[in-house]
Structures are given as structure tokens and as C-alpha cells.
mmCIF file of C-alpha atoms in Angstrom:
data_model
loop_
_atom_site.group_PDB
_atom_site.id
_atom_site.type_symbol
_atom_site.label_atom_id
_atom_site.label_comp_id
_atom_site.label_asym_id
_atom_site.label_seq_id
_atom_site.Cartn_x
_atom_site.Cartn_y
_atom_site.Cartn_z
ATOM 1 C CA MET A 13 -1.889 -54.106 42.095
ATOM 2 C CA ASN A 14 -3.482 -56.213 45.135
ATOM 3 C CA ARG A 15 -2.227 -59.418 44.777
ATOM 4 C CA LEU A 16 -5.520 -61.221 45.160
ATOM 5 C CA VAL A 17 -6.784 -59.180 42.487
ATOM 6 C CA VAL A 18 -4.202 -60.257 40.421
ATOM 7 C CA ILE A 19 -5.032 -64.050 40.924
ATOM 8 C CA VAL A 20 -8.699 -63.200 40.558
ATOM 9 C CA PHE A 21 -7.758 -61.583 37.034
ATOM 10 C CA VAL A 22 -5.368 -64.548 35.895
ATOM 11 C CA SER A 23 -8.066 -67.095 36.860
ATOM 12 C CA ALA A 24 -10.598 -65.243 35.140
ATOM 13 C CA VAL A 25 -8.820 -65.229 31.731
ATOM 14 C CA MET A 26 -7.702 -68.983 32.280
ATOM 15 C CA LEU A 27 -11.618 -69.623 32.227
ATOM 16 C CA LEU A 28 -12.389 -67.378 29.451
ATOM 17 C CA ILE A 29 -10.027 -69.206 27.438
ATOM 18 C CA ASP A 30 -10.823 -72.783 28.254
ATOM 19 C CA TRP A 31 -14.695 -71.622 27.645
ATOM 20 C CA TYR A 32 -13.661 -70.441 23.981
ATOM 21 C CA VAL A 33 -11.703 -73.413 23.480
ATOM 22 C CA PHE A 34 -14.322 -75.576 25.017
ATOM 23 C CA GLN A 35 -16.901 -74.149 21.890
ATOM 24 C CA ALA A 36 -14.528 -76.197 19.599
ATOM 25 C CA VAL A 37 -15.047 -79.305 21.611
ATOM 26 C CA LYS A 38 -18.992 -78.560 21.390
ATOM 27 C CA THR A 39 -18.839 -77.921 17.536
ATOM 28 C CA VAL A 40 -16.884 -80.969 16.642
ATOM 29 C CA THR A 41 -19.213 -83.478 19.165
ATOM 30 C CA ASN A 42 -22.521 -81.876 18.116
ATOM 31 C CA ALA A 43 -23.273 -84.849 15.856
ATOM 32 C CA SER A 44 -22.028 -87.397 18.307
ATOM 33 C CA SER A 45 -24.355 -89.131 20.545
ATOM 34 C CA GLU A 46 -25.637 -87.745 23.778
ATOM 35 C CA GLY A 47 -23.464 -90.046 25.952
ATOM 36 C CA THR A 48 -20.425 -88.755 24.357
ATOM 37 C CA ARG A 49 -20.641 -85.117 24.189
ATOM 38 C CA ARG A 50 -21.499 -85.532 28.042
ATOM 39 C CA ALA A 51 -18.248 -87.478 28.436
ATOM 40 C CA ALA A 52 -16.183 -85.062 26.558
ATOM 41 C CA THR A 53 -17.640 -82.454 28.649
ATOM 42 C CA ILE A 54 -16.585 -84.108 31.885
ATOM 43 C CA VAL A 55 -13.159 -84.866 30.574
ATOM 44 C CA TYR A 56 -12.501 -81.352 29.401
ATOM 45 C CA TRP A 57 -13.695 -79.606 32.640
ATOM 46 C CA SER A 58 -12.433 -81.804 34.929
ATOM 47 C CA PHE A 59 -8.952 -81.656 33.551
ATOM 48 C CA THR A 60 -9.278 -77.764 32.938
ATOM 49 C CA GLY A 61 -10.573 -77.611 37.148
ATOM 50 C CA LEU A 62 -7.623 -79.665 37.812
ATOM 51 C CA ILE A 63 -5.184 -77.027 36.407
ATOM 52 C CA LEU A 64 -6.925 -74.275 37.840
ATOM 53 C CA LEU A 65 -6.977 -75.385 41.140
ATOM 54 C CA LEU A 66 -3.234 -76.390 40.946
ATOM 55 C CA TYR A 67 -2.667 -72.716 40.145
ATOM 56 C CA LEU A 68 -4.470 -71.532 43.242
ATOM 57 C CA ILE A 69 -2.657 -73.682 45.317
ATOM 58 C CA MET A 70 0.665 -72.460 44.280
ATOM 59 C CA GLN A 71 -0.581 -68.843 44.776
ATOM 60 C CA PHE A 72 -2.001 -69.506 48.353
ATOM 61 C CA SER A 73 0.868 -72.313 49.521
ATOM 62 C CA PRO A 74 3.739 -70.997 51.275
ATOM 63 C CA PRO A 75 7.009 -70.217 49.527
ATOM 64 C CA ASP A 76 8.673 -73.251 50.653
ATOM 65 C CA ALA A 77 5.762 -75.673 50.224
ATOM 66 C CA PHE A 78 7.221 -77.933 47.812
ATOM 67 C CA GLY A 79 10.588 -78.190 46.571
ATOM 68 C CA ARG A 80 12.547 -76.716 43.442
ATOM 69 C CA VAL A 81 11.837 -79.584 41.118
ATOM 70 C CA THR A 82 8.218 -80.127 42.373
ATOM 71 C CA ARG A 83 7.644 -76.176 41.742
ATOM 72 C CA ASN A 84 9.071 -76.253 38.198
ATOM 73 C CA PHE A 85 7.036 -79.311 37.398
ATOM 74 C CA MET A 86 3.588 -77.751 38.607
ATOM 75 C CA TYR A 87 4.409 -74.391 36.876
ATOM 76 C CA SER A 88 5.056 -76.151 33.792
ATOM 77 C CA VAL A 89 1.696 -78.546 34.004
ATOM 78 C CA ILE A 90 -0.070 -75.045 34.310
ATOM 79 C CA ALA A 91 1.668 -73.385 31.682
ATOM 80 C CA ILE A 92 1.981 -75.733 28.608
ATOM 81 C CA PRO A 93 -1.702 -76.440 28.442
ATOM 82 C CA TYR A 94 -2.767 -72.812 28.159
ATOM 83 C CA LEU A 95 0.446 -72.152 25.909
ATOM 84 C CA CYS A 96 -0.841 -74.682 23.547
ATOM 85 C CA LYS A 97 -4.755 -73.491 23.525
ATOM 86 C CA VAL A 98 -3.347 -70.144 21.718
ATOM 87 C CA PHE A 99 -3.210 -72.247 18.667
ATOM 88 C CA PRO A 100 -7.007 -73.596 19.039
ATOM 89 C CA VAL A 101 -7.729 -69.772 20.100
ATOM 90 C CA LEU A 102 -6.287 -68.202 16.920
ATOM 91 C CA PHE A 103 -8.612 -70.437 14.630
ATOM 92 C CA LEU A 104 -11.725 -69.935 16.491
ATOM 93 C CA LEU A 105 -10.842 -66.164 16.188
ATOM 94 C CA ILE A 106 -10.834 -66.750 12.435
ATOM 95 C CA ASP A 107 -14.125 -68.401 12.633
ATOM 96 C CA ASP A 108 -15.591 -65.826 14.684
ATOM 97 C CA LEU A 109 -14.109 -63.009 12.666
ATOM 98 C CA GLY A 110 -15.976 -64.274 9.489
ATOM 99 C CA ARG A 111 -19.008 -64.398 10.751
ATOM 100 C CA LEU A 112 -18.844 -60.936 12.188
ATOM 101 C CA GLY A 113 -18.137 -59.981 8.652
ATOM 102 C CA ARG A 114 -20.645 -61.778 7.318
ATOM 103 C CA TRP A 115 -23.171 -60.470 9.794
ATOM 104 C CA VAL A 116 -21.702 -56.764 8.991
ATOM 105 C CA VAL A 117 -22.175 -57.357 5.075
ATOM 106 C CA SER A 118 -25.943 -58.469 5.788
ATOM 107 C CA LEU A 119 -27.015 -55.462 7.287
ATOM 108 C CA VAL A 120 -26.036 -53.729 4.241
ATOM 109 C CA HIS A 121 -26.787 -55.720 1.625
ATOM 110 C CA ARG A 122 -28.940 -58.925 1.762
ATOM 111 C CA PRO A 123 -27.644 -61.531 -0.625
ATOM 112 C CA ASP A 124 -30.332 -63.698 -2.762
ATOM 113 C CA VAL A 125 -30.916 -67.271 -0.479
ATOM 114 C CA ARG A 126 -29.039 -69.755 -2.468
ATOM 115 C CA ALA A 127 -30.429 -73.246 -2.501
ATOM 116 C CA ALA A 128 -29.733 -76.589 -4.148
ATOM 117 C CA VAL A 129 -32.801 -78.510 -5.294
ATOM 118 C CA ASP A 130 -33.447 -81.859 -5.542
ATOM 119 C CA GLN A 131 -33.845 -83.302 -8.865
ATOM 120 C CA THR A 132 -36.660 -85.838 -7.381
ATOM 121 C CA THR A 133 -38.806 -83.956 -5.537
ATOM 122 C CA GLN A 134 -38.169 -80.499 -6.851
ATOM 123 C CA GLU A 135 -37.824 -79.184 -3.257
ATOM 124 C CA THR A 136 -34.982 -76.506 -2.377
ATOM 125 C CA ILE A 137 -32.630 -77.494 -0.163
ATOM 126 C CA PRO A 138 -30.819 -74.966 1.895
ATOM 127 C CA VAL A 139 -26.912 -75.160 1.510
ATOM 128 C CA THR A 140 -25.193 -75.256 4.887
ATOM 129 C CA ASP A 141 -21.379 -74.641 3.916
ATOM 130 C CA ALA A 142 -21.285 -72.298 6.881
ATOM 131 C CA ILE A 143 -21.901 -74.548 9.440
ATOM 132 C CA THR A 144 -19.230 -77.198 7.440
ATOM 133 C CA ARG A 145 -16.673 -74.162 7.738
ATOM 134 C CA SER A 146 -17.357 -74.179 11.623
ATOM 135 C CA GLU A 147 -16.617 -77.560 12.285
ATOM 136 C CA PHE A 148 -13.695 -77.471 10.063
ATOM 137 C CA LEU A 149 -12.177 -74.665 11.650
ATOM 138 C CA SER A 150 -12.872 -76.266 14.872
ATOM 139 C CA LYS A 151 -11.531 -79.431 14.301
ATOM 140 C CA ALA A 152 -8.344 -77.639 12.973
ATOM 141 C CA ALA A 153 -8.155 -75.632 16.145
ATOM 142 C CA LEU A 154 -8.069 -78.806 18.298
ATOM 143 C CA VAL A 155 -5.686 -80.502 16.429
ATOM 144 C CA ALA A 156 -3.650 -76.879 16.511
ATOM 145 C CA GLY A 157 -3.675 -77.363 20.369
ATOM 146 C CA ALA A 158 -3.246 -81.270 20.352
ATOM 147 C CA VAL A 159 0.015 -81.520 18.243
ATOM 148 C CA PRO A 160 2.376 -79.039 20.597
ATOM 149 C CA LEU A 161 0.876 -80.332 23.924
ATOM 150 C CA VAL A 162 1.986 -83.799 22.894
ATOM 151 C CA GLY A 163 4.986 -82.188 21.834
ATOM 152 C CA PHE A 164 5.724 -80.554 24.522
ATOM 153 C CA THR A 165 4.807 -83.706 26.877
ATOM 154 C CA TYR A 166 7.114 -85.604 24.731
ATOM 155 C CA GLY A 167 9.878 -83.151 25.268
ATOM 156 C CA ILE A 168 9.808 -83.932 29.127
ATOM 157 C CA VAL A 169 9.401 -87.592 29.290
ATOM 158 C CA SER A 170 12.009 -88.158 26.534
ATOM 159 C CA GLY A 171 13.748 -85.179 25.332
ATOM 160 C CA ALA A 172 14.904 -83.896 28.658
ATOM 161 C CA HIS A 173 17.650 -86.516 29.144
ATOM 162 C CA ASP A 174 17.905 -87.615 25.385
ATOM 163 C CA TYR A 175 21.792 -86.668 25.340
ATOM 164 C CA ARG A 176 23.587 -86.708 22.457
ATOM 165 C CA ILE A 177 27.331 -86.470 21.540
ATOM 166 C CA ARG A 178 28.236 -84.080 18.673
ATOM 167 C CA ARG A 179 31.959 -84.402 17.096
ATOM 168 C CA VAL A 180 33.530 -81.686 16.067
ATOM 169 C CA LYS A 181 37.204 -81.586 14.395
ATOM 170 C CA LEU A 182 38.502 -78.260 14.816
ATOM 171 C CA ALA A 183 41.503 -76.942 12.548
ATOM 172 C CA LEU A 184 43.415 -74.619 13.852
ATOM 173 C CA LYS A 185 46.394 -73.029 11.621
ATOM 174 C CA ASN A 186 49.355 -72.574 14.450
ATOM 175 C CA LEU A 187 48.199 -75.738 16.255
ATOM 176 C CA PRO A 188 51.636 -77.322 17.336
ATOM 177 C CA SER A 189 52.091 -80.954 16.380
ATOM 178 C CA GLY A 190 51.960 -82.240 20.305
ATOM 179 C CA PHE A 191 48.444 -81.276 20.213
ATOM 180 C CA ASP A 192 47.360 -82.881 17.109
ATOM 181 C CA GLY A 193 44.578 -84.936 17.521
ATOM 182 C CA MET A 194 43.780 -83.803 21.201
ATOM 183 C CA ARG A 195 40.283 -84.768 22.193
ATOM 184 C CA ILE A 196 37.986 -82.179 24.447
ATOM 185 C CA ALA A 197 34.800 -83.012 25.694
ATOM 186 C CA GLN A 198 32.709 -79.836 26.572
ATOM 187 C CA LEU A 199 29.813 -79.540 28.773
ATOM 188 C CA SER A 200 27.595 -76.608 29.641
ATOM 189 C CA ASP A 201 24.598 -75.132 31.501
ATOM 190 C CA ILE A 202 23.983 -78.208 33.856
ATOM 191 C CA HIS A 203 21.427 -76.498 35.606
ATOM 192 C CA SER A 204 21.331 -79.143 38.611
ATOM 193 C CA GLY A 205 18.741 -77.377 40.372
ATOM 194 C CA SER A 206 16.098 -78.604 37.182
ATOM 195 C CA PHE A 207 16.986 -82.225 37.350
ATOM 196 C CA PHE A 208 14.325 -84.707 38.076
ATOM 197 C CA ASN A 209 15.929 -88.008 36.719
ATOM 198 C CA LYS A 210 19.146 -88.406 38.817
ATOM 199 C CA THR A 211 19.719 -92.226 36.721
ATOM 200 C CA ALA A 212 19.163 -90.268 33.550
ATOM 201 C CA VAL A 213 21.653 -87.457 34.573
ATOM 202 C CA LYS A 214 24.360 -90.182 35.572
ATOM 203 C CA GLY A 215 23.721 -91.943 32.314
ATOM 204 C CA GLY A 216 24.819 -88.885 30.481
ATOM 205 C CA ILE A 217 27.819 -88.775 32.210
ATOM 206 C CA GLU A 218 29.139 -91.889 31.289
ATOM 207 C CA MET A 219 28.688 -91.582 28.193
ATOM 208 C CA LEU A 220 30.822 -88.909 28.222
ATOM 209 C CA LEU A 221 33.571 -90.895 30.164
ATOM 210 C CA ARG A 222 33.058 -93.870 27.723
ATOM 211 C CA GLU A 223 34.899 -91.298 24.813
ATOM 212 C CA LYS A 224 38.116 -91.068 27.271
ATOM 213 C CA PRO A 225 38.728 -87.561 26.141
ATOM 214 C CA ASP A 226 42.312 -86.028 26.949
ATOM 215 C CA MET A 227 40.861 -82.660 28.840
ATOM 216 C CA VAL A 228 37.064 -81.568 29.593
ATOM 217 C CA PHE A 229 35.819 -78.103 29.726
ATOM 218 C CA PHE A 230 32.372 -76.721 31.641
ATOM 219 C CA THR A 231 31.246 -73.579 30.376
ATOM 220 C CA GLY A 232 29.080 -72.351 33.008
ATOM 221 C CA ASP A 233 25.612 -72.515 34.683
ATOM 222 C CA LEU A 234 25.881 -75.587 37.320
ATOM 223 C CA VAL A 235 23.003 -74.151 38.996
ATOM 224 C CA ASN A 236 19.921 -72.079 38.240
ATOM 225 C CA ASN A 237 20.055 -70.066 41.597
ATOM 226 C CA THR A 238 21.868 -71.102 44.422
ATOM 227 C CA ALA A 239 24.543 -73.478 45.426
ATOM 228 C CA ASP A 240 22.941 -76.199 47.190
ATOM 229 C CA GLU A 241 21.223 -77.158 44.086
ATOM 230 C CA VAL A 242 24.369 -79.253 43.047
ATOM 231 C CA THR A 243 24.588 -81.004 46.243
ATOM 232 C CA ASP A 244 22.365 -84.081 45.252
ATOM 233 C CA TYR A 245 24.524 -84.361 41.999
ATOM 234 C CA LEU A 246 28.244 -83.948 43.155
ATOM 235 C CA PRO A 247 28.707 -87.753 43.538
ATOM 236 C CA ILE A 248 27.348 -87.927 39.590
ATOM 237 C CA PHE A 249 29.538 -85.178 38.463
ATOM 238 C CA ASP A 250 32.763 -85.767 40.416
ATOM 239 C CA LYS A 251 33.389 -88.852 38.206
ATOM 240 C CA VAL A 252 34.119 -86.411 35.251
ATOM 241 C CA LYS A 253 37.808 -86.345 35.246
ATOM 242 C CA ALA A 254 40.471 -86.628 32.138
ATOM 243 C CA PRO A 255 44.459 -87.141 32.223
ATOM 244 C CA LEU A 256 44.787 -83.416 31.462
ATOM 245 C CA GLY A 257 42.246 -82.086 33.857
ATOM 246 C CA VAL A 258 38.406 -80.288 33.802
ATOM 247 C CA TYR A 259 38.448 -76.828 33.490
ATOM 248 C CA SER A 260 35.521 -74.654 34.419
ATOM 249 C CA THR A 261 34.162 -71.237 34.351
ATOM 250 C CA LEU A 262 31.011 -69.378 35.795
ATOM 251 C CA GLY A 263 27.758 -68.578 34.044
ATOM 252 C CA ASN A 264 24.992 -66.194 34.638
ATOM 253 C CA HIS A 265 23.015 -68.099 36.919
ATOM 254 C CA ASP A 266 25.644 -68.870 39.104
ATOM 255 C CA TYR A 267 26.249 -65.371 40.817
ATOM 256 C CA GLY A 268 22.635 -65.730 42.329
ATOM 257 C CA ASP A 269 21.920 -62.758 40.753
ATOM 258 C CA TYR A 270 17.895 -63.839 40.245
ATOM 259 C CA VAL A 271 17.690 -64.493 43.993
ATOM 260 C CA ALA A 272 15.977 -61.707 46.250
ATOM 261 C CA TRP A 273 19.335 -62.397 48.720
ATOM 262 C CA GLU A 274 18.659 -60.886 52.545
ATOM 263 C CA SER A 275 21.972 -59.110 52.194
ATOM 264 C CA ASN A 276 25.132 -58.857 49.662
ATOM 265 C CA ASP A 277 27.030 -60.803 51.920
ATOM 266 C CA ALA A 278 24.438 -63.824 51.526
ATOM 267 C CA LYS A 279 25.093 -63.471 48.171
ATOM 268 C CA ARG A 280 28.617 -63.397 48.413
ATOM 269 C CA ARG A 281 28.972 -66.456 50.753
ATOM 270 C CA ASN A 282 26.492 -68.471 47.962
ATOM 271 C CA LEU A 283 28.879 -67.677 45.310
ATOM 272 C CA GLN A 284 31.766 -68.944 47.803
ATOM 273 C CA ARG A 285 30.209 -72.544 48.049
ATOM 274 C CA LEU A 286 29.583 -72.726 44.473
ATOM 275 C CA MET A 287 33.107 -72.531 43.883
ATOM 276 C CA VAL A 288 33.990 -74.971 46.848
ATOM 277 C CA ALA A 289 31.460 -77.137 44.675
ATOM 278 C CA HIS A 290 33.894 -76.957 41.469
ATOM 279 C CA LYS A 291 36.757 -78.001 43.952
ATOM 280 C CA GLN A 292 35.059 -80.842 45.523
ATOM 281 C CA MET A 293 34.408 -82.175 42.068
ATOM 282 C CA GLY A 294 38.036 -81.802 41.075
ATOM 283 C CA TRP A 295 36.964 -79.144 38.785
ATOM 284 C CA ASN A 296 39.470 -76.153 37.979
ATOM 285 C CA LEU A 297 37.236 -73.205 38.081
ATOM 286 C CA MET A 298 39.073 -70.540 36.038
ATOM 287 C CA MET A 299 38.334 -67.062 37.437
ATOM 288 C CA ASP A 300 39.841 -64.719 34.882
ATOM 289 C CA GLU A 301 43.137 -66.730 34.423
ATOM 290 C CA ASN A 302 45.355 -68.934 32.352
ATOM 291 C CA ARG A 303 46.726 -72.120 32.070
ATOM 292 C CA ILE A 304 49.699 -73.246 30.038
ATOM 293 C CA PHE A 305 49.758 -76.864 28.772
ATOM 294 C CA GLU A 306 52.948 -78.914 27.292
ATOM 295 C CA GLN A 307 53.170 -81.966 25.132
ATOM 296 C CA ASN A 308 56.208 -83.100 23.830
ATOM 297 C CA GLY A 309 57.737 -79.886 24.196
ATOM 298 C CA ASP A 310 54.821 -78.123 22.587
ATOM 299 C CA LYS A 311 52.591 -75.379 24.653
ATOM 300 C CA ILE A 312 49.344 -73.982 24.205
ATOM 301 C CA ALA A 313 47.340 -71.603 26.394
ATOM 302 C CA LEU A 314 43.646 -71.927 27.943
ATOM 303 C CA ILE A 315 42.204 -69.059 29.250
ATOM 304 C CA GLY A 316 38.938 -68.714 31.513
ATOM 305 C CA ILE A 317 36.824 -65.965 32.484
ATOM 306 C CA GLN A 318 33.911 -65.312 34.471
ATOM 307 C CA ASN A 319 30.533 -64.583 32.701
ATOM 308 C CA TRP A 320 30.569 -61.610 30.180
ATOM 309 C CA GLY A 321 27.757 -60.729 28.064
ATOM 310 C CA SER A 322 26.550 -58.040 25.746
ATOM 311 C CA GLY A 323 23.637 -56.083 26.090
ATOM 312 C CA ARG A 324 21.897 -56.551 29.311
ATOM 313 C CA TRP A 325 23.923 -59.551 30.696
ATOM 314 C CA PRO A 326 26.192 -59.002 33.831
ATOM 315 C CA LYS A 327 30.237 -58.299 32.699
ATOM 316 C CA TYR A 328 31.965 -60.212 35.457
ATOM 317 C CA GLY A 329 35.047 -60.918 33.443
ATOM 318 C CA ASP A 330 38.129 -59.364 32.635
ATOM 319 C CA LEU A 331 39.635 -61.008 29.548
ATOM 320 C CA ALA A 332 42.456 -58.474 29.672
ATOM 321 C CA LYS A 333 43.569 -59.986 32.674
ATOM 322 C CA ALA A 334 42.728 -63.441 32.093
ATOM 323 C CA TYR A 335 45.180 -63.298 28.561
ATOM 324 C CA ARG A 336 47.816 -61.745 30.105
ATOM 325 C CA GLY A 337 50.780 -63.888 29.949
ATOM 326 C CA THR A 338 49.676 -66.127 27.108
ATOM 327 C CA GLU A 339 50.709 -63.424 24.548
ATOM 328 C CA GLU A 340 53.698 -65.770 23.111
ATOM 329 C CA TYR A 341 51.965 -68.976 22.906
ATOM 330 C CA PRO A 342 50.770 -70.320 19.177
ATOM 331 C CA VAL A 343 47.136 -71.390 20.334
ATOM 332 C CA LYS A 344 44.912 -69.713 22.776
ATOM 333 C CA LEU A 345 41.366 -71.299 23.674
ATOM 334 C CA LEU A 346 38.920 -69.203 25.778
ATOM 335 C CA LEU A 347 36.379 -70.523 28.386
ATOM 336 C CA SER A 348 33.644 -67.722 28.385
ATOM 337 C CA HIS A 349 29.871 -68.741 28.656
ATOM 338 C CA ASP A 350 28.301 -66.158 26.872
ATOM 339 C CA PRO A 351 28.595 -66.587 23.067
ATOM 340 C CA SER A 352 27.759 -62.782 22.564
ATOM 341 C CA HIS A 353 31.273 -62.002 23.902
ATOM 342 C CA TRP A 354 32.758 -63.236 20.922
ATOM 343 C CA ASP A 355 31.394 -60.291 18.694
ATOM 344 C CA ALA A 356 31.626 -57.785 21.416
ATOM 345 C CA GLN A 357 35.018 -58.111 22.665
ATOM 346 C CA VAL A 358 37.011 -61.431 21.456
ATOM 347 C CA ARG A 359 37.296 -60.770 17.778
ATOM 348 C CA GLN A 360 37.510 -57.044 18.254
ATOM 349 C CA GLN A 361 40.167 -57.002 21.030
ATOM 350 C CA PHE A 362 41.858 -60.377 20.774
ATOM 351 C CA PRO A 363 41.921 -61.584 17.276
ATOM 352 C CA ASP A 364 45.016 -64.271 18.191
ATOM 353 C CA ILE A 365 42.277 -66.165 20.643
ATOM 354 C CA ASP A 366 42.057 -69.312 18.240
ATOM 355 C CA ALA A 367 38.958 -70.687 19.479
ATOM 356 C CA MET A 368 36.113 -69.778 22.079
ATOM 357 C CA PHE A 369 33.795 -72.380 23.896
ATOM 358 C CA ALA A 370 30.552 -71.382 25.122
ATOM 359 C CA GLY A 371 26.860 -72.373 25.944
ATOM 360 C CA HIS A 372 23.908 -70.269 27.360
ATOM 361 C CA THR A 373 21.467 -70.132 24.828
ATOM 362 C CA HIS A 374 20.461 -73.750 25.647
ATOM 363 C CA GLY A 375 19.383 -73.330 21.667
ATOM 364 C CA MET A 376 15.967 -72.408 23.760
ATOM 365 C CA GLN A 377 15.569 -76.255 24.565
ATOM 366 C CA PHE A 378 13.353 -75.969 21.081
ATOM 367 C CA GLY A 379 13.818 -76.274 17.560
ATOM 368 C CA VAL A 380 14.422 -78.162 14.109
ATOM 369 C CA GLU A 381 17.402 -79.773 13.250
ATOM 370 C CA VAL A 382 18.011 -81.844 10.235
ATOM 371 C CA GLY A 383 21.108 -82.604 8.507
ATOM 372 C CA ASP A 384 22.996 -79.165 7.868
ATOM 373 C CA PHE A 385 19.519 -77.167 8.205
ATOM 374 C CA LYS A 386 18.805 -75.838 12.100
ATOM 375 C CA TRP A 387 15.978 -73.287 13.320
ATOM 376 C CA SER A 388 15.248 -72.433 16.503
ATOM 377 C CA PRO A 389 13.665 -69.208 18.411
ATOM 378 C CA SER A 390 17.083 -68.516 19.701
ATOM 379 C CA GLN A 391 18.397 -67.220 16.572
ATOM 380 C CA TYR A 392 16.404 -64.517 16.670
ATOM 381 C CA VAL A 393 18.125 -63.477 19.927
ATOM 382 C CA TYR A 394 21.771 -64.668 19.511
ATOM 383 C CA LYS A 395 23.743 -64.604 15.973
ATOM 384 C CA GLN A 396 25.673 -67.270 17.505
ATOM 385 C CA TRP A 397 23.424 -69.820 19.257
ATOM 386 C CA ALA A 398 24.251 -73.580 18.537
ATOM 387 C CA GLY A 399 27.141 -75.469 16.929
ATOM 388 C CA LEU A 400 30.551 -74.123 15.037
ATOM 389 C CA TYR A 401 31.134 -70.774 13.809
ATOM 390 C CA GLN A 402 34.169 -69.024 12.232
ATOM 391 C CA GLU A 403 35.246 -65.460 11.030
ATOM 392 C CA ASN A 404 38.622 -65.585 9.344
ATOM 393 C CA ASN A 405 41.073 -67.414 11.565
ATOM 394 C CA GLN A 406 38.845 -67.435 14.858
ATOM 395 C CA TYR A 407 36.272 -70.481 15.840
ATOM 396 C CA LEU A 408 33.491 -69.957 18.508
ATOM 397 C CA TYR A 409 31.697 -73.344 19.460
ATOM 398 C CA VAL A 410 28.389 -72.878 21.268
ATOM 399 C CA ASN A 411 27.353 -76.051 23.145
ATOM 400 C CA ARG A 412 23.865 -76.660 23.520
ATOM 401 C CA GLY A 413 23.531 -77.205 27.216
ATOM 402 C CA TYR A 414 23.481 -80.775 29.233
ATOM 403 C CA GLY A 415 20.521 -79.399 31.429
ATOM 404 C CA TYR A 416 17.580 -77.074 30.859
ATOM 405 C CA LEU A 417 15.692 -74.210 32.599
ATOM 406 C CA GLY A 418 12.346 -73.508 33.015
ATOM 407 C CA TYR A 419 10.253 -75.689 30.729
ATOM 408 C CA PRO A 420 11.759 -79.303 31.875
ATOM 409 C CA GLY A 421 12.473 -80.661 28.950
ATOM 410 C CA ARG A 422 13.613 -80.448 25.429
ATOM 411 C CA LEU A 423 11.915 -80.597 21.899
ATOM 412 C CA GLY A 424 14.117 -80.802 18.808
ATOM 413 C CA ILE A 425 17.192 -79.227 20.368
ATOM 414 C CA PHE A 426 18.652 -81.828 22.511
ATOM 415 C CA PRO A 427 20.900 -81.940 25.628
ATOM 416 C CA GLU A 428 24.634 -82.140 24.435
ATOM 417 C CA ILE A 429 27.932 -83.281 25.081
ATOM 418 C CA THR A 430 30.566 -81.967 22.693
ATOM 419 C CA LEU A 431 33.672 -84.278 21.587
ATOM 420 C CA ILE A 432 35.999 -81.988 20.161
ATOM 421 C CA GLU A 433 39.316 -82.948 18.263
ATOM 422 C CA LEU A 434 41.883 -80.367 17.635
ATOM 423 C CA LYS A 435 43.936 -80.640 14.177
ATOM 424 C CA LYS A 436 46.412 -79.193 12.743
ATOM 425 C CA ALA A 437 45.091 -76.719 9.747
#
């Protein structure tokens, strides 16, 4: 389909949604003064016009007219209001379907006109409950649209960088005494190309450093698409240090799979630059390999693989290769970006891997967590999507992510710094 036709069609749909929601505004302000009605009309259509203008600017501007962060914000400013308008549209449809139903019934059966009688004058007063119903549904529609709009806006302003430290005690059956009490910090899904507040990002890293972990894990997705996204943040993330080192792996976004590269060689060079960035920060990038750690004569193994996900996700990692040489060690920890890897391969083929650390889901950056209760749309896609999971003697921890992708905020599922303390079971 011609691109101009698509733009015209989308613009027409946007205006149709706006006109439909405006009917609720007219109904709610119907009893107000003329000045109030006029002001409501001007405000509504001015806001709508600005969003439509922004959409057209983005569609007709060169691809490099705006930076990544600016473009992401512009898309959010366009998408969020229309996503929120879905809710008032549903309420208004209920009212219109009710009207349609009553009209169809009236064609077949004309009911007696109900009326109330004024006891003083004995005059009949028509009942106007249908109008009351419309007013109620119109008000409900506007509230239904306003609540998520306020929520998503708050998620950008506050939730995007509301870093939370989550403390986890991980009791491992075969943990050697030399590692009992070792503290590991985990970061995941930084997505540096989405950041818009460098001061807040730095503040989150300072929170991590105040915890003084013995070791740090990073479980993938340093960038959204290209290696240069992390350049401005190297002076922040290179401060992440620990006595036993920082160990990282790659996520699905790190390979540049979502970019239309001019050649396979350009894509390969991008990945090489990203690997260099890990080295510049002093992070030990684990590419299907393992490391052995010794404390007071005791040893454990750390395994790190490239991205491996079930279903449609790329399977770059080679766990068999990374595992080789760790057989004799009593405890094995695994860094693997995608939590679906745990059920699909780890538990089935490597039952002696004690714990796997992952990210990837972000908890979809939206949900509810109150006490032990947690809910997110993410749970309908991933069996394990946030927090600690256990099957027999094997554990999986899914970090909720440090950054964000697409929607530049978080609502209910906040950015996470995990502090894991290893304990002997």
C-alpha cells in the first residue's frame, strides 16, 4: 500500500476516535455555561490537533531528523493518548449499542410512555432516565480515559528511574562454606539508547555501589539496537566494580537484529564495537564460556552464554560448550538473558546447574506488585517473568530490568537492582 495512503488512513482513524470521544465531552459539558463549553472544545481540539501535527511531522521528516530519545518520546506522546482513548470508546459504544437496541425494539413494539405526575398540578412530567444514562456513561468514559493517561504520564516522569533494590537469599544445597554469604548484584536490560535522564541513571548505579557487592552480574541488552547508544553512558557504567569482578552476557537486542544493516559485515562490526564497550567498562563478557572462582580453598563455577531463547527468539548461545570443564564443581551459576531458556534447555539437559540469572521480560514495565501478589501482562507470555523461581534444587532469578524499551517509563513494575546473598542450605 502506498505510504501516503497509509498516512491518510491512520490520520482519518485518529480523527474519528477523537470525534467519538468528543461526544462524551459535549454530553458532560452540556449543562455548563457557553463559555465553559467553548473552552472545553478549544482545549480538546487544540491538544488533539497538536498530536496529529506531531504524527504528520514524524511521518514526513527524514529518518535522521530527530535523535533516538527524541523520536521515542514523540512516538509516546502520540501513542499514549490514543491508547487511553480506547477505554472511553468502549464506554461510549455501550451507550450507542443500547440506543441502537432500544430503537430496534421500538420498531417492533411501542411501549407505553411512562410519566411521572406532579402531585400539585396533576401535570405529567416526561421521564428522562435515558439522558441520565448517557451522561453517566459519558462521565465514566472520560474518567476511564483520564486514569490511564495520568498513570502512564506518571510512569514516565517518576517510574522510569524509580530504582528499587530487591534482596534475595539464595540457599544452595551444595554451596561450599567459602562462598556462604557471598553477595552478588545483578543488573539487566539497561537499554542505554532509551535513557533521557543521565543524572537519574547515575544515581541508580550509585545505589548499587553503596551495597558493596562481592561480584556483579549483567544479563544482557546493554543497547536497543546499535553499539553507539552506550557511548555517552560509558563513564557511568564503568564505575560498576566489585572485588571478584563484573561478568556480563549478551541479550537479543545486542546483536543488532532489529536494524536494516547495509551488509552483514556492518552488523558484525557493530557487535564487535559492543563487545569492546564491555571491555572498556571493565566488564568480563562471557561468550559461551566459564570462569572458576576460589575462596578459602573452595571453588564454584560461573557459566555465561550468548542469547538463547525458546520460540521465535534467536539461539546464539552454546550451553554445552560453555558448560564444558565445570562438571566437577559443586555449584554452577549461569548467566543467560532469556528466562525461557531455563525450562527449554537448562532444566532438561543440565540438572546440576544450580541457579540461572536472566532478564529480558522487563515485567512489560507495567503491572501490580503488592506484598506476595504480582501481576503483569508479561505473565501471559512468559511462565517465569519476574523474581525467584524454583524447580527441585534448581533456581531461576528474573531481573525486572534497569532500563526501558518503547514506552519510556514504568508503571507498577519498577527498575531493579538485585542483591543476591548465597547461603548454604
